[in-house]
Short mmCIF file of C-alpha atoms and ligand atoms in Angstrom, two decimals:
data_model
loop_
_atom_site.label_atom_id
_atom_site.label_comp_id
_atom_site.label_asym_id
_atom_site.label_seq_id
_atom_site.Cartn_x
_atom_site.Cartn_y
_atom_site.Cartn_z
CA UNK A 1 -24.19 -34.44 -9.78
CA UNK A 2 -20.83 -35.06 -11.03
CA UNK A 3 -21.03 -32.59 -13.79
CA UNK A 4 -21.44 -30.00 -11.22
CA UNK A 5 -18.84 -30.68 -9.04
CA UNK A 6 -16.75 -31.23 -12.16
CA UNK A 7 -17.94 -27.13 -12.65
CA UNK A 8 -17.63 -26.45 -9.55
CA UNK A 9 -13.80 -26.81 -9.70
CA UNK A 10 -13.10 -25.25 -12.94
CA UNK A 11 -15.11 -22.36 -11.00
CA UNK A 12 -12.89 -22.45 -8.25
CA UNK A 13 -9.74 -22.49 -10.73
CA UNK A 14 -10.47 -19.82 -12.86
CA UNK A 15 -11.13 -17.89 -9.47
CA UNK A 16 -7.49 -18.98 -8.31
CA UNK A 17 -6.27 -17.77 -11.71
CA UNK A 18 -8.24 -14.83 -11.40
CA UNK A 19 -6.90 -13.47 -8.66
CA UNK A 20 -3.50 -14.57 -9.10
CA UNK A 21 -3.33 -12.62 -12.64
CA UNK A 22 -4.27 -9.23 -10.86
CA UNK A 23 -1.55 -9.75 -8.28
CA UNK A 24 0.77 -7.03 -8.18
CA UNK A 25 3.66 -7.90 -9.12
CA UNK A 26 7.12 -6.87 -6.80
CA UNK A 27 9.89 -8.38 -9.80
CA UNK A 28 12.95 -5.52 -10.18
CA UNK A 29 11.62 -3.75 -6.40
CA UNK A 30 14.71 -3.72 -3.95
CA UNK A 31 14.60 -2.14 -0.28
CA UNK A 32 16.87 0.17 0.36
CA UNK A 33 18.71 1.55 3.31
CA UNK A 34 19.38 5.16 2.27
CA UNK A 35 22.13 7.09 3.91
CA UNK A 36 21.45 11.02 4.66
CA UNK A 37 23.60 13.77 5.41
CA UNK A 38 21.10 15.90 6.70
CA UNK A 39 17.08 15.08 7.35
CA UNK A 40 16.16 17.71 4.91
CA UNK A 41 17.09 15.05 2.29
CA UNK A 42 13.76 13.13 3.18
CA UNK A 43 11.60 15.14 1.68
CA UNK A 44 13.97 14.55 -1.81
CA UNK A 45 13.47 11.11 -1.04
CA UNK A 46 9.23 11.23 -0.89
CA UNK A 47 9.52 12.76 -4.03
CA UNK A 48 11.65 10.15 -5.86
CA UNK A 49 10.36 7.36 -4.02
CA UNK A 50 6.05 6.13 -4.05
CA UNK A 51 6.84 4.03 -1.12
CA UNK A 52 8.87 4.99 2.15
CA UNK A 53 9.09 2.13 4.36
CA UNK A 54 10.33 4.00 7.21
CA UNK A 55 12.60 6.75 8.88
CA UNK A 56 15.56 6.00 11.48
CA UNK A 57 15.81 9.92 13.28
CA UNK A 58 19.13 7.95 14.89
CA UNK A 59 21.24 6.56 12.02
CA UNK A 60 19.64 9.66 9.45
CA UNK A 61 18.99 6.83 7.33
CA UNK A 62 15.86 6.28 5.24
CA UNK A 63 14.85 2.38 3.99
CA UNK A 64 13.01 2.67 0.80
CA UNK A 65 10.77 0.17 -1.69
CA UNK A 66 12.17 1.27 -5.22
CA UNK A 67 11.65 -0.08 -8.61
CA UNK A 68 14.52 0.07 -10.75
CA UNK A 69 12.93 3.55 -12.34
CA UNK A 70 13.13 5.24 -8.71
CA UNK A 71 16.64 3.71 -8.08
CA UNK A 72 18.22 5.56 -10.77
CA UNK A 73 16.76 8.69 -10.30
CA UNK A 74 17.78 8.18 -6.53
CA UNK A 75 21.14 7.54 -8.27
CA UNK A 76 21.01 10.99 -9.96
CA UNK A 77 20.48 12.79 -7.13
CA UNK A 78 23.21 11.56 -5.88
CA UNK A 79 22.08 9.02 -2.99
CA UNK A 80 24.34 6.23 -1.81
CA UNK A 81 22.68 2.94 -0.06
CA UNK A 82 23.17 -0.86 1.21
CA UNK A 83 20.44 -3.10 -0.02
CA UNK A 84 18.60 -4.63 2.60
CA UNK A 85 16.14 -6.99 0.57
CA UNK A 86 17.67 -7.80 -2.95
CA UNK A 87 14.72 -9.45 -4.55
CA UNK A 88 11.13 -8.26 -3.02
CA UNK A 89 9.00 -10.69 -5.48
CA UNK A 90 11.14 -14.00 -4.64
CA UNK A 91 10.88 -13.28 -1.04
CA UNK A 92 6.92 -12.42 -1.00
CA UNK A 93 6.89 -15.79 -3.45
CA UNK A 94 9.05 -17.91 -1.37
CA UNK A 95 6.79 -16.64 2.07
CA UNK A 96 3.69 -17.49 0.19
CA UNK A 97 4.51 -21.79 0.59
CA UNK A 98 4.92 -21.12 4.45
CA UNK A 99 1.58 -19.73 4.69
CA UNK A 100 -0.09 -23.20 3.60
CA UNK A 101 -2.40 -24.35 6.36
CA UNK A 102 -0.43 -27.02 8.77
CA UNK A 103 -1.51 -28.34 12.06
CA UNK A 104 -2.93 -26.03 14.31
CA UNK A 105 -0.38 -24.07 15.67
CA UNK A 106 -2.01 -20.69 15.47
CA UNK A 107 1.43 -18.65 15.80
CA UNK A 108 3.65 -20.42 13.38
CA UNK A 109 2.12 -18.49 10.24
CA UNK A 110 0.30 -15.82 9.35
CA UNK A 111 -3.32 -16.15 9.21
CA UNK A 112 -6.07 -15.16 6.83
CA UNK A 113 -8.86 -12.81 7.70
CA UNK A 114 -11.50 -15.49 8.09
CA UNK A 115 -8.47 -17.69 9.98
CA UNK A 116 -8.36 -14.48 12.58
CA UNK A 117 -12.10 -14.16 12.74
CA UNK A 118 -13.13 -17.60 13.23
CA UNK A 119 -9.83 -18.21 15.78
CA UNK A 120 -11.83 -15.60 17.46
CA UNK A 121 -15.10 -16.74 17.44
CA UNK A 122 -13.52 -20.21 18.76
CA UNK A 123 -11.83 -18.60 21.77
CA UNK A 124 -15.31 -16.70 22.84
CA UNK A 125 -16.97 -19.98 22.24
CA UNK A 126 -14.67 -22.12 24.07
CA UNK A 127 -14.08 -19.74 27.54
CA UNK A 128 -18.06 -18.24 27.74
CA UNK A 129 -17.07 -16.99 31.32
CA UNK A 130 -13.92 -14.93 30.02
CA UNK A 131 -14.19 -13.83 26.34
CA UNK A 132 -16.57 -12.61 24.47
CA UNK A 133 -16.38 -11.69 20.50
CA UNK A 134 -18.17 -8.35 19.89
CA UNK A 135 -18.57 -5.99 16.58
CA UNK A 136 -17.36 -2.03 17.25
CA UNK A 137 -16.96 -1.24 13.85
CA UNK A 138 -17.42 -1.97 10.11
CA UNK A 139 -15.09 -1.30 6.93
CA UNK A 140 -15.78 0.73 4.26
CA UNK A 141 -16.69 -2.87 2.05
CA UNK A 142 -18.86 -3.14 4.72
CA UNK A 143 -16.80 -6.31 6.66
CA UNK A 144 -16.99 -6.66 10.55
CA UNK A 145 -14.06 -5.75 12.99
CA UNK A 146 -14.51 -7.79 15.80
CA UNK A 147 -12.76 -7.19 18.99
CA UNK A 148 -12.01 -9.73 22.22
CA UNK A 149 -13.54 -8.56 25.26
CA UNK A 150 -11.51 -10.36 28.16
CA UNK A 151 -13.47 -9.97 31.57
CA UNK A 152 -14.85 -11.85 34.11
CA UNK A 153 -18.30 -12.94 33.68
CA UNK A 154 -18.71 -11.00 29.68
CA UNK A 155 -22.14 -11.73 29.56
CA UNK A 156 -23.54 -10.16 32.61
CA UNK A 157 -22.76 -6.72 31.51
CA UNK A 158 -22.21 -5.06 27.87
CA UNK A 159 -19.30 -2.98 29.91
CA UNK A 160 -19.18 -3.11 33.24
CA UNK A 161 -18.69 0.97 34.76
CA UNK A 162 -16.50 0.47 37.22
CA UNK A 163 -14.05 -1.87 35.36
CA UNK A 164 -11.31 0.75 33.67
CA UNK A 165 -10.90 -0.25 29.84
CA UNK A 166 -7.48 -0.84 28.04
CA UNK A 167 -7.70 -1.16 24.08
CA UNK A 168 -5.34 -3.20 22.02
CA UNK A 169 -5.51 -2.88 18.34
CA UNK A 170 -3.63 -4.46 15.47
CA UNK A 171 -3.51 -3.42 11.35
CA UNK A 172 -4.49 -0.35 10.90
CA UNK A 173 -1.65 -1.23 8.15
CA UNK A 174 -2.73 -3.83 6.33
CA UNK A 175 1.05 -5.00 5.42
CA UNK A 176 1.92 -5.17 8.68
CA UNK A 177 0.48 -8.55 9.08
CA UNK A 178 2.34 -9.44 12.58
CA UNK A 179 0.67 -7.05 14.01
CA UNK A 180 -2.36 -9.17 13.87
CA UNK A 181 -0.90 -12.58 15.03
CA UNK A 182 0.79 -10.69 17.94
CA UNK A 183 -2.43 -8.86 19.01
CA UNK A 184 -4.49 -12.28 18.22
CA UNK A 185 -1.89 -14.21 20.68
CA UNK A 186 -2.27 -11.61 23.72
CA UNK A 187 -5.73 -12.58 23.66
CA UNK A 188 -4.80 -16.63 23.84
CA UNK A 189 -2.22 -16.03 26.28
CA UNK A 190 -4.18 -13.55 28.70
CA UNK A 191 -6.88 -16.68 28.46
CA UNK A 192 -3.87 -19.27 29.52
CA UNK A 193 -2.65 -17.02 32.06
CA UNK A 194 -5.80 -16.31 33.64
CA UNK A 195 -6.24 -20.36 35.52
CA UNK A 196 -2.37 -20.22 36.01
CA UNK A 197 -0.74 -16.57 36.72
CA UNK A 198 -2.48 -14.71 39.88
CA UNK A 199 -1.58 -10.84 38.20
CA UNK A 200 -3.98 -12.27 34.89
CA UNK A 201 -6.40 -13.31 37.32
CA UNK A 202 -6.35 -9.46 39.20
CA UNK A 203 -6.12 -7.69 36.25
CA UNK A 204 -9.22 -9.93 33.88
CA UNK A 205 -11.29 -9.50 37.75
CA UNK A 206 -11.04 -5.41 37.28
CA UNK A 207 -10.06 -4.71 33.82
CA UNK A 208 -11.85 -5.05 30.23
CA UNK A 209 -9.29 -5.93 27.90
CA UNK A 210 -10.46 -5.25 24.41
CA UNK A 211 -8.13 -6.95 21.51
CA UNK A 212 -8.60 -5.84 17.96
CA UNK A 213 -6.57 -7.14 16.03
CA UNK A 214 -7.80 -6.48 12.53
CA UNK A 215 -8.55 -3.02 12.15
CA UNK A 216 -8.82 -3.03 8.57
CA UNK A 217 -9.79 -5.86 7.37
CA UNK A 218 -9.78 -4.73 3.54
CA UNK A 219 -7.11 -3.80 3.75
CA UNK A 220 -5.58 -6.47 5.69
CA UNK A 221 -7.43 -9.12 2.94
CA UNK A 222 -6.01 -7.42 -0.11
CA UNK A 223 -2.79 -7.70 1.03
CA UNK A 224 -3.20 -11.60 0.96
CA UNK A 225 -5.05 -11.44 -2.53
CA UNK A 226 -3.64 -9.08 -4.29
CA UNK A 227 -0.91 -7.01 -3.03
CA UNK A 228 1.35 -7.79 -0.54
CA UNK A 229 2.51 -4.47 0.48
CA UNK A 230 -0.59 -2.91 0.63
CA UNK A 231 -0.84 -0.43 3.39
CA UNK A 232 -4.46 1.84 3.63
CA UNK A 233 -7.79 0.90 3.52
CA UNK A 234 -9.88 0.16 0.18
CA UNK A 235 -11.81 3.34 0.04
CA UNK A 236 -12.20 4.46 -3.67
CA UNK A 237 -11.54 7.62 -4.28
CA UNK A 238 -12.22 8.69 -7.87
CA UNK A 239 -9.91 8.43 -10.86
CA UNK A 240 -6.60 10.41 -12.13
CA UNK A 241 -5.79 11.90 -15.19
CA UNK A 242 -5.43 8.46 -16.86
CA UNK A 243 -8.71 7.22 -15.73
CA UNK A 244 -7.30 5.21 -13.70
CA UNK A 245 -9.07 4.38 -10.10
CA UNK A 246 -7.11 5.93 -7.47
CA UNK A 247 -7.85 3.89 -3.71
CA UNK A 248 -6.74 3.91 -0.33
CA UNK A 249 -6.35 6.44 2.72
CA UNK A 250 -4.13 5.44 5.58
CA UNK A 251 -6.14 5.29 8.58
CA UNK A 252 -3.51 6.21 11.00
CA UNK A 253 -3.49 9.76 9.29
CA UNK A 254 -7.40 10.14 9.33
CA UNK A 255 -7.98 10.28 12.99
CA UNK A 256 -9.32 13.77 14.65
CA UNK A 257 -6.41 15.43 16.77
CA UNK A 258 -4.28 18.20 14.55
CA UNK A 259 -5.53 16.07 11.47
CA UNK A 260 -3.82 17.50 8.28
CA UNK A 261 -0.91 18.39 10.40
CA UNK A 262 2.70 17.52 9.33
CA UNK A 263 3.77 13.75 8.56
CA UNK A 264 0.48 13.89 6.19
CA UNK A 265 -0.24 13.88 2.93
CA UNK A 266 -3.16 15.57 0.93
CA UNK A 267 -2.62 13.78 -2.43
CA UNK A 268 -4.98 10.96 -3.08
CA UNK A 269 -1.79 8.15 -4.38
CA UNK A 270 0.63 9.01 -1.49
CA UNK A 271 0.85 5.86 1.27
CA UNK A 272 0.41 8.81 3.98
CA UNK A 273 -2.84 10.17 2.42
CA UNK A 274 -5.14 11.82 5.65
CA UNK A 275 -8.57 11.54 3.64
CA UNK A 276 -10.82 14.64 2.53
CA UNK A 277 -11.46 15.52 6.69
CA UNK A 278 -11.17 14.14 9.75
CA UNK A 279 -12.84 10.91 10.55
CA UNK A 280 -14.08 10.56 6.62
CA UNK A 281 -13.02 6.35 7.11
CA UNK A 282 -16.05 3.88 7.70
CA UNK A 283 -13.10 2.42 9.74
CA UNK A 284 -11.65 5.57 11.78
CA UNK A 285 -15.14 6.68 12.40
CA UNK A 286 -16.78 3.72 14.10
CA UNK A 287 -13.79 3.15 16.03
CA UNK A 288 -13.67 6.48 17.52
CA UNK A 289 -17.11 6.50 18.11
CA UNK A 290 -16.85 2.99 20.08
CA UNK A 291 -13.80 4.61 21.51
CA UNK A 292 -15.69 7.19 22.89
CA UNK A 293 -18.33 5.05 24.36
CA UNK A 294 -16.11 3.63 27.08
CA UNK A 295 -16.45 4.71 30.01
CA UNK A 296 -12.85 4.91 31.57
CA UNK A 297 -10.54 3.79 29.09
CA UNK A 298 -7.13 4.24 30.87
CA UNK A 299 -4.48 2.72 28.21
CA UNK A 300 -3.94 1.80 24.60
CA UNK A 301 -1.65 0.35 22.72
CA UNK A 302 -1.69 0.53 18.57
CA UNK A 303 0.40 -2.47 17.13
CA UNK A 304 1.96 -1.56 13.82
CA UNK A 305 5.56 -3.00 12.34
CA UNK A 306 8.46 -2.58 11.89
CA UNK A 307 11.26 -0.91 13.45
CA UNK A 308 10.91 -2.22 17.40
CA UNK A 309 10.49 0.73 19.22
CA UNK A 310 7.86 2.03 21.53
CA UNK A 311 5.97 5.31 20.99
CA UNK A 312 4.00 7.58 22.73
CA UNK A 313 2.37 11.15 21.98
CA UNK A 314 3.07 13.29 20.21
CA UNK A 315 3.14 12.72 16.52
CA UNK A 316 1.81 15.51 15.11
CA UNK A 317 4.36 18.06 17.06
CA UNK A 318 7.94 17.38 18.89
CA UNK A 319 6.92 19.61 22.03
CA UNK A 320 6.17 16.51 25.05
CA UNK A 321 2.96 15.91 26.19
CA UNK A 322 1.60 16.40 29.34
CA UNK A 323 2.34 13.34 31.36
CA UNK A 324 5.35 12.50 29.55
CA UNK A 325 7.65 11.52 32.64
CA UNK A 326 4.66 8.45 33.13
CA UNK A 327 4.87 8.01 29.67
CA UNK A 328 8.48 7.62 30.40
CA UNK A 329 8.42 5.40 33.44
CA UNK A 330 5.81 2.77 31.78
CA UNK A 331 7.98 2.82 28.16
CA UNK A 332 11.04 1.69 30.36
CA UNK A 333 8.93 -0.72 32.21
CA UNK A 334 7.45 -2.31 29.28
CA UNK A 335 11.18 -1.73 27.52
CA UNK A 336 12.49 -4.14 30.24
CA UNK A 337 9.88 -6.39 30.33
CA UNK A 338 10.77 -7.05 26.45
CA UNK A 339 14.45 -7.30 26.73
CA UNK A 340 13.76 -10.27 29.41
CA UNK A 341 12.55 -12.23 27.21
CA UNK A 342 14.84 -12.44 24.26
CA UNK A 343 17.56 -9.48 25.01
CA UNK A 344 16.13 -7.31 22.06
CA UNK A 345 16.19 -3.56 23.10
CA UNK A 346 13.27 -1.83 21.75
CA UNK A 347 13.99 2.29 21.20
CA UNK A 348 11.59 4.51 23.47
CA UNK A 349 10.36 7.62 23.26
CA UNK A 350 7.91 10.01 21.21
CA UNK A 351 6.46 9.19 18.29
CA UNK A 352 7.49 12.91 16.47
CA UNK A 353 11.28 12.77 17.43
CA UNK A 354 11.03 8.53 17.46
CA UNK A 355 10.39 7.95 14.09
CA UNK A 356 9.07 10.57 12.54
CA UNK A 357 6.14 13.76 12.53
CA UNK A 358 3.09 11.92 11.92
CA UNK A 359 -0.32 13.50 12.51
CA UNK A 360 -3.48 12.28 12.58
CA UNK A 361 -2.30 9.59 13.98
CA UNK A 362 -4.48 6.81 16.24
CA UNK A 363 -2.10 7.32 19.55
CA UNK A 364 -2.76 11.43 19.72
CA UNK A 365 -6.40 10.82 19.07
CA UNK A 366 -6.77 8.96 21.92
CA UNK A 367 -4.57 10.40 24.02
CA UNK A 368 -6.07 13.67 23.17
CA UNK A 369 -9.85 12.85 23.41
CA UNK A 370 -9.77 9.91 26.20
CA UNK A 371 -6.91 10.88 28.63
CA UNK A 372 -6.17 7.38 28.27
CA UNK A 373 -2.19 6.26 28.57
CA UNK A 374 -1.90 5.91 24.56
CA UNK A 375 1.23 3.43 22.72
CA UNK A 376 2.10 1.96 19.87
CA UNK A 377 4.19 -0.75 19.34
CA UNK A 378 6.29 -0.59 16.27
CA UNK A 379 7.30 -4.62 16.44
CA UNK A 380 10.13 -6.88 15.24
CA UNK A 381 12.47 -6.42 12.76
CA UNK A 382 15.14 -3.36 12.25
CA UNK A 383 15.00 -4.11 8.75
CA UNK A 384 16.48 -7.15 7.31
CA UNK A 385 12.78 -8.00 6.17
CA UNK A 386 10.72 -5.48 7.48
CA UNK A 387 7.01 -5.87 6.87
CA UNK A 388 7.80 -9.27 5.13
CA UNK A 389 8.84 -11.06 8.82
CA UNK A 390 9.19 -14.63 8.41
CA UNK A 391 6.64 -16.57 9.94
CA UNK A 392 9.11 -18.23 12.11
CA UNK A 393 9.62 -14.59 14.06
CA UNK A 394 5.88 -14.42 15.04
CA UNK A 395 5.89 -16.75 17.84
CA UNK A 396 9.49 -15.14 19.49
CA UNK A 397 7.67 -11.92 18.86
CA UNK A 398 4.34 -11.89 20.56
CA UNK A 399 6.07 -13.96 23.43
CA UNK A 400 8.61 -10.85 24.01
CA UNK A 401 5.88 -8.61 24.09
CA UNK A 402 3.45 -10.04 26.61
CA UNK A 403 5.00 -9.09 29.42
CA UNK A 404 5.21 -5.69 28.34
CA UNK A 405 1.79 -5.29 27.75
CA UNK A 406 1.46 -7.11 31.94
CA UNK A 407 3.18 -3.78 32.44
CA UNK A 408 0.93 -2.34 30.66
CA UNK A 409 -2.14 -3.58 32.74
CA UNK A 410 -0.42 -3.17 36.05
CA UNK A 411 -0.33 0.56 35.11
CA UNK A 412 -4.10 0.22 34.41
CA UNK A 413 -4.96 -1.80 37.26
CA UNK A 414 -3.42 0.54 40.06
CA UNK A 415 -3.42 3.82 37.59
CA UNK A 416 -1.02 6.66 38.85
CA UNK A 417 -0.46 9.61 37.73
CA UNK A 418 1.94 11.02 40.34
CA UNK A 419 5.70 10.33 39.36
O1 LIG B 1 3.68 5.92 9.73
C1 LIG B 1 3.07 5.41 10.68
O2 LIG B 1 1.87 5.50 10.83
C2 LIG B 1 3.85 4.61 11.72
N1 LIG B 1 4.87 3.82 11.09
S1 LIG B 1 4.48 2.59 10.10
O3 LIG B 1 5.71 2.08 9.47
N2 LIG B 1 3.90 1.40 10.96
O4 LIG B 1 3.50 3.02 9.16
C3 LIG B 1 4.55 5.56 12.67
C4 LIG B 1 3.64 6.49 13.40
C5 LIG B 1 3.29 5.94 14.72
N3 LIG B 1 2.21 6.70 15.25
C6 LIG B 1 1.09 6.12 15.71
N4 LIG B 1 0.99 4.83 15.79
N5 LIG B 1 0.14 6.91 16.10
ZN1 LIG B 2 1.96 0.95 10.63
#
C-alpha cells in the first residue's frame, strides 16, 4: 500500500515535469506599442510580426508580441515604439504564484477549467429554483461547454417560449482568461441580486439568462498547461513543410455571416485563421446550432479582452447596421453604467471602425441570423498588461461591468426598437 502511493507521487511528478518541459517558453518576447503614420503600415506589421495583440484605429498605434528576431526586422523597416511589457516570461512566471488556490474567494484569481465547471455545478446545485447547469455544446477534444441558465423555476421548462433569451459568453480566446471570471461572476451576482435588488427579480421572472463562460475550453486549458498566450481552439490541422503539426483556428473568425471576409486569415499558423468553411469548429457549430434553437433571443454580449471598449456590428464591413442608433443608445447606457462604478470610460462604437475589420466574427453572426441586439465587451486593460491582467483587476472588473449588462437586460426586458 505504501509502495503505491510512494508511485503514485513519482507519477504525479513526472506528470508536473512533463508538462512543465513542453511549456512554451515567452524569455526575450517584449510587447510593443507600435507607432504608425498611416494604417496601411498594419499590414507591414502582420507580416513581420506572428502575433498582433491588437489595433488602436484612434492613436494609429499597433501593440505587438515580438521576439527579439521580429523586433529587429521591425527595426529595419523602420518602426519606432514604447515598450509596454519588458519581460513577457517573468511576468507570466511571477502571475503563475498568484494563481495558487487560497480561500474561497472565487474572484481574486483566475480559475482553472475544472475550478469554472465545478463553481458552476455548485451554483446550480445550491439555488435549484434559479440556476440550472446545462451542456449546448462540445469541443473539438470532445470536453463539455456548460452554460448557466438563470430563470425562475429552471426545471419546469427546458426553455420557457414566452421568456425572451439573452446570451452571455466568455473565451472564445482562450488567453483572454478574464473574460471567464467576469462572465462566471455575472452569474453569482445576478443569483445575489435576485433576493435583494427588485430589477434582478423582474428581469430572472421574464428573462433566460444564459452565461457561458468557457467557450473553448481547449483552448482555454492549454493556455494554463502549456501556453499562456494561446488564443484558438486545439483543432489539428495537418503538418507544414517541416513536419511539424500545425493547430488552432480562431473561433471568432469561423462563424457564418461574410465568413472569409476581411480581418481574416486563410493560412493555417496565422492567430486570425477562419478554418477551411464556415462553421468547420466542433465549437462554432454546436453553438450556433443551440443558438438557433432559442426561441426569441433578443441580446448578446461576447466577452473578450483587452482594450475596454464596447462593440457592436459590423465587423466584417464599416457601412452601420440597421438599428445602429439603438445600438447607439444601449452602448451609451451600458458606457455610463461602467463609468459609475470606477470612472473608467470604455470607447463605443462598431466593431469595423472600433478596433478593427474582423469577419466572421461571433457578434455579426448573431446579429445577422437571430435579430438579436449583439455586443462584445472588449474588457480591462488599455495595455499596460493586456491579456496578462493581474488577478487583483478581476474583481474591480466584473463589478464595473454588471451594471452595464442591468442595462443590458432592461433593454431585453421592455425591448424597443423605436428610437
Ligand atoms: O480580434 C478579435 O476577435 C477581437 N479582438 S481580440 O483582441 N479579443 O481578439 C475583436 C473583434 C471583435 N468582434 C467580435 N467580438 N465579434
Ligand atoms: Zn478576443
Amino acid at each position: 500500500m505504501k509502495a503505491r502511493s510512494v508511485w503514485v507521487i513519482i507519477g504525479v511528478l513526472c506528470l508536473a515535469l512533463f508538462v512543465w518541459a513542453q511549456r512554451v517558453d515567452y524569455t526575450g518576447y517584449q510587447v510593443l506599442r507600435i507607432k504608425l503614420d498611416h494604417p496601411k503600415q498594419c499590414e507591414q506589421i502582420h507580416a513581420l510580426v506572428r502575433d498582433i495583440w491588437t489595433c488602436h484605429q484612434q492613436g494609429n498605434t499597433v501593440d505587438v508580441c515580438a521576439s527579439p528576431e521580429e523586433r529587429r526586422a521591425l527595426e529595419k523597416a523602420g518602426f519606432r515604439w514604447t515598450v509596454l511589457i519588458d519581460d513577457v516570461e517573468a511576468l507570466i512566471r511571477q502571475q503563475q504564484t498568484d494563481f495558487l488556490p487560497q480561500d474561497g474567494d472565487l474572484f481574486g484569481r483566475y480559475l482553472t477549467l475544472d475550478e469554472v465547471y465545478e463553481a458552476m455545478r455548485q451554483l446550480a446545485l445550491q439555488n435549484p429554483r434559479l440556476v440550472q447547469r446545462i451542456t449546448v455544446g462540445q469541443s473539438v477534444e470532445g470536453r463539455p461547454i456548460y452554460a448557466l441558465r438563470l430563470t425562475k423555476d429552471p426545471r419546469r421548462a427546458r426553455v420557457y417560449p414566452n421568456r425572451p433569451q439573452v446570451v452571455i459568453n466568455g473565451a472564445q480566446h482562450a488567453r483572454e482568461w478574464i473574460s471567464v471570471s467576469v462572465t462566471l461572476y455575472l452569474a453569482y451576482a445576478l443569483v445575489a441580486g435576485y433576493s435583494t435588488d427588485t430589477r434582478v427579480q423582474r428581469y430572472l421572472d421574464r428573462l433566460e439568462v444564459y452565461l457561458v463562460p468557457v467557450v473553448n475550453p481547449d483552448g482555454y486549458l492549454f493556455s494554463w498547461t502549456t501556453d499562456r498566450l494561446w488564443r484558438k481552439n486545439r483543432r489539428f490541422l495537418g503538418t507544414n513543410a517541416f513536419g511539424q503539426p500545425i493547430y488552432g483556428v480562431d473561433l471568432n473568425r469561423n462563424w457564418g455571416y461574410q465568413w472569409g471576409g476581411v480581418g481574416s486569415s486563410g493560412q493555417r499558423t496565422s492567430q486570425t485563421y477562419r478554418g477551411p468553411a464556415p462553421f468547420s469548429e466542433a465549437e462554432t457549430y454546436t453553438l450556433s446550432r443551440w443558438i438557433s434553437s432559442l426561441p426569441t433571443l433578443r441580446a448578446h454580449l461576447d466577452m473578450h479582452s483587452y482594450s475596454q471598449l464596447i462593440l457592436w456590428p459590423w465587423g466584417f464591413t464599416d457601412e452601420l447596421p440597421p438599428f445602429n442608433p439603438v445600438f447607439q443608445r444601449v452602448g451609451q447606457a451600458m458606457q455610463s453604467a461602467i463609468q459609475s462604478v470606477y470612472g473608467l470610460e470604455y470607447v463605443i462604437g462598431p466593431i469595423y471602425t472600433t478596433i478593427y475589420p474582423a469577419s466572421g466574427g461571433m457578434t455579426d453572426w448573431v446579429f445577422a441570423a437571430k435579430g438579436a441586439l449583439s455586443f462584445s465587451y472588449e474588457l480591462r486593460d488599455t495595455g499596460q498588461y493586456g491579456f496578462l491582467l493581474p488577478p487583483d483587476q478581476i474583481r474591480p472588473n466584473a463589478e464595473e461591468v454588471y451594471p452595464a449588462v442591468l442595462e443590458l437586460l432592461q433593454w431585453a426586458y421592455e425591448r424597443d426598437w423605436r428610437e
